Amino acid sequence: MVSDKMAKALNAQLNFELYSAYVYLAMSAHADNIGLKGFANWFNAQYQEEMMHATKFFNYIMDRSVVELESIEKPRKEYRDALEMFEETLSHEQEVTARINELASLAIDEKDHATNTFLQWFINEQVEEESTVKEILDKLKLAGSTGPGLFMINSELNTRTYTPPADAQA
Ligand code: FEO
């Protein structure tokens, strides 16, 4: 069992991962609505990745405590342009990183080694998430978020496919 405080914090993160999935699903819909099919594809893959993150938290909490599902905040529906969507994505991922770090600090404070070990996967995952998003954001700034530059990035983002990791249910 984990402590009540730890269980509350893990359940809050489960909710935030579900909210993250919602944010990217809404971005996918918005990108599709404005004709950016490649961006829609990328955000849909990101949505699936967040659902996998949520499943990991769900399964861990089920193993060690009690799952408490709370309501999920409504995500934003529209964005100015593709650049704003990726600025928002980077800022969202930075927020996720901060929350995961807080959880890991709590696990250390509580000498909860199992939870700390569980969180290491997310700590590594966030390094990759932030780096991937920053790379796309830099491209949008360099190539431009309109015209041929945007068309090129849209084609590139259309190639992303989501492959669940072998331990996705772990
Ligand atoms: Fe679940 Fe993108 O962090």
Coordinates of C-alpha atoms and ligand atoms in Angstrom, one line a residue:
M1 CA 0.0 0.0 0.0
V2 CA 1.0 3.6 -0.5
S3 CA 0.2 6.4 2.0
D4 CA -3.1 8.3 1.7
K5 CA -1.1 11.4 0.6
M6 CA 0.7 9.4 -2.1
A7 CA -2.5 7.8 -3.3
K8 CA -4.2 11.2 -3.6
A9 CA -1.2 12.6 -5.5
L10 CA -1.1 9.5 -7.9
N11 CA -4.9 9.8 -8.5
A12 CA -4.4 13.5 -9.3
Q13 CA -1.8 12.6 -11.8
L14 CA -4.0 10.0 -13.4
N15 CA -6.6 12.7 -13.8
F16 CA -4.0 15.1 -15.3
E17 CA -2.9 12.4 -17.8
L18 CA -6.5 11.9 -18.9
Y19 CA -6.8 15.7 -19.2
S20 CA -3.7 15.7 -21.3
A21 CA -5.2 13.2 -23.6
Y22 CA -8.3 15.4 -23.8
V23 CA -6.2 18.5 -24.6
Y24 CA -4.5 16.7 -27.5
L25 CA -7.7 15.1 -28.8
A26 CA -9.2 18.6 -28.9
M27 CA -6.1 19.9 -30.7
S28 CA -6.4 17.0 -33.2
A29 CA -10.0 18.0 -33.9
H30 CA -9.1 21.6 -34.3
A31 CA -6.2 20.9 -36.7
D32 CA -8.5 18.7 -38.8
N33 CA -11.1 21.5 -38.9
I34 CA -8.6 24.0 -40.3
G35 CA -7.3 21.5 -42.9
L36 CA -4.0 20.5 -41.2
K37 CA -4.4 16.7 -41.5
G38 CA -0.8 16.0 -40.6
F39 CA -1.0 18.0 -37.4
A40 CA -4.3 16.3 -36.7
N41 CA -2.5 12.9 -37.1
W42 CA 0.3 14.0 -34.8
F43 CA -2.0 15.2 -32.1
N44 CA -4.1 12.0 -32.3
A45 CA -0.9 9.9 -31.8
Q46 CA -0.1 12.2 -28.8
Y47 CA -3.6 11.6 -27.4
Q48 CA -3.1 7.8 -27.6
E49 CA 0.3 8.2 -25.9
E50 CA -1.4 10.1 -23.0
M51 CA -4.0 7.4 -22.7
M52 CA -1.2 4.9 -22.3
H53 CA 0.3 7.1 -19.6
A54 CA -3.1 7.2 -17.8
T55 CA -3.3 3.4 -18.1
K56 CA 0.1 3.1 -16.4
F57 CA -1.0 5.2 -13.5
F58 CA -4.4 3.5 -13.3
N59 CA -2.8 0.0 -13.1
Y60 CA -0.2 1.1 -10.6
I61 CA -2.8 2.7 -8.3
M62 CA -5.0 -0.4 -8.6
D63 CA -2.0 -2.5 -7.5
R64 CA -1.1 -0.4 -4.6
S65 CA -4.2 1.5 -3.5
V66 CA -7.7 2.6 -4.6
V67 CA -8.4 4.4 -7.9
E68 CA -10.5 7.6 -7.5
L69 CA -11.7 8.9 -10.9
E70 CA -12.5 12.6 -10.8
S71 CA -14.2 14.8 -13.5
I72 CA -11.9 15.9 -16.4
E73 CA -11.5 19.6 -17.2
K74 CA -12.9 20.7 -20.5
P75 CA -10.0 21.4 -22.9
R76 CA -9.6 24.5 -25.1
K77 CA -11.3 24.1 -28.5
E78 CA -9.5 26.6 -30.8
Y79 CA -6.1 28.0 -31.4
R80 CA -4.8 31.0 -33.4
D81 CA -2.5 28.8 -35.6
A82 CA -0.2 25.8 -35.6
L83 CA 2.5 27.7 -33.8
E84 CA 0.2 28.5 -30.9
M85 CA -0.8 24.8 -30.7
F86 CA 2.8 23.8 -30.3
E87 CA 3.7 26.6 -27.9
E88 CA 0.8 25.4 -25.8
T89 CA 1.9 21.7 -26.2
L90 CA 5.4 22.6 -24.9
S91 CA 4.1 24.5 -22.0
H92 CA 1.7 21.7 -21.2
E93 CA 4.5 19.1 -21.3
Q94 CA 6.6 21.3 -19.0
E95 CA 3.7 21.3 -16.6
V96 CA 3.5 17.5 -16.7
T97 CA 7.3 17.3 -16.0
A98 CA 6.9 19.6 -13.0
R99 CA 4.1 17.5 -11.7
I100 CA 6.0 14.2 -12.2
N101 CA 9.0 15.7 -10.4
E102 CA 6.8 16.8 -7.5
L103 CA 5.4 13.2 -7.3
A104 CA 9.0 11.8 -7.3
S105 CA 10.0 14.2 -4.5
L106 CA 7.0 13.1 -2.5
A107 CA 7.9 9.4 -3.0
I108 CA 11.4 10.1 -1.8
D109 CA 10.2 12.1 1.2
E110 CA 7.9 9.2 2.1
K111 CA 10.7 6.6 1.5
D112 CA 8.3 5.0 -1.0
H113 CA 10.9 3.3 -3.1
A114 CA 8.4 1.3 -5.3
T115 CA 6.5 4.5 -6.3
N116 CA 9.8 6.3 -6.9
T117 CA 10.9 3.4 -9.2
F118 CA 7.6 3.5 -11.0
L119 CA 8.0 7.2 -11.6
Q120 CA 11.4 6.9 -13.2
W121 CA 9.8 5.7 -16.5
F122 CA 7.8 9.0 -16.6
I123 CA 10.9 11.1 -15.7
N124 CA 12.7 9.6 -18.8
E125 CA 9.6 9.9 -20.9
Q126 CA 9.2 13.6 -20.2
V127 CA 12.8 14.3 -21.4
E128 CA 11.8 12.8 -24.7
E129 CA 8.4 14.4 -24.8
E130 CA 9.8 17.9 -24.2
S131 CA 12.6 17.4 -26.7
T132 CA 10.3 16.2 -29.5
V133 CA 7.9 19.0 -29.0
K134 CA 10.6 21.6 -28.9
E135 CA 12.1 20.3 -32.1
I136 CA 8.7 20.7 -33.9
L137 CA 8.3 24.2 -32.4
D138 CA 11.7 25.3 -33.6
K139 CA 10.9 24.1 -37.1
L140 CA 7.6 26.0 -37.1
K141 CA 9.6 29.1 -36.0
L142 CA 12.2 28.6 -38.7
A143 CA 10.1 27.4 -41.6
G144 CA 7.2 29.6 -40.8
S145 CA 3.7 28.7 -39.6
T146 CA 2.1 29.6 -42.9
G147 CA 2.6 28.8 -46.6
P148 CA 5.2 26.3 -47.9
G149 CA 6.9 25.9 -44.5
L150 CA 3.7 24.9 -42.8
F151 CA 2.8 22.6 -45.7
M152 CA 6.2 20.8 -45.4
I153 CA 5.8 20.4 -41.6
N154 CA 2.2 19.2 -42.0
S155 CA 3.4 16.4 -44.4
E156 CA 6.2 15.5 -41.9
L157 CA 3.7 15.2 -39.0
N158 CA 1.4 13.0 -41.1
T159 CA 4.0 10.2 -40.9
R160 CA 3.8 9.8 -37.1
T161 CA 2.3 6.5 -36.0
Y162 CA 1.7 5.5 -32.4
T163 CA 3.2 2.2 -31.3
P164 CA 2.4 1.2 -27.7
P165 CA 5.5 0.1 -25.8
A166 CA 5.8 -3.6 -24.9
D167 CA 5.2 -2.7 -21.2
A168 CA 2.3 -0.3 -21.9
Q169 CA 0.0 -2.2 -19.5
A170 CA 2.6 -2.4 -16.8
Ligands
FEO1 FE1 1.7 12.2 -20.1 FE2 2.8 14.1 -22.3 O1 2.9 13.5 -20.6

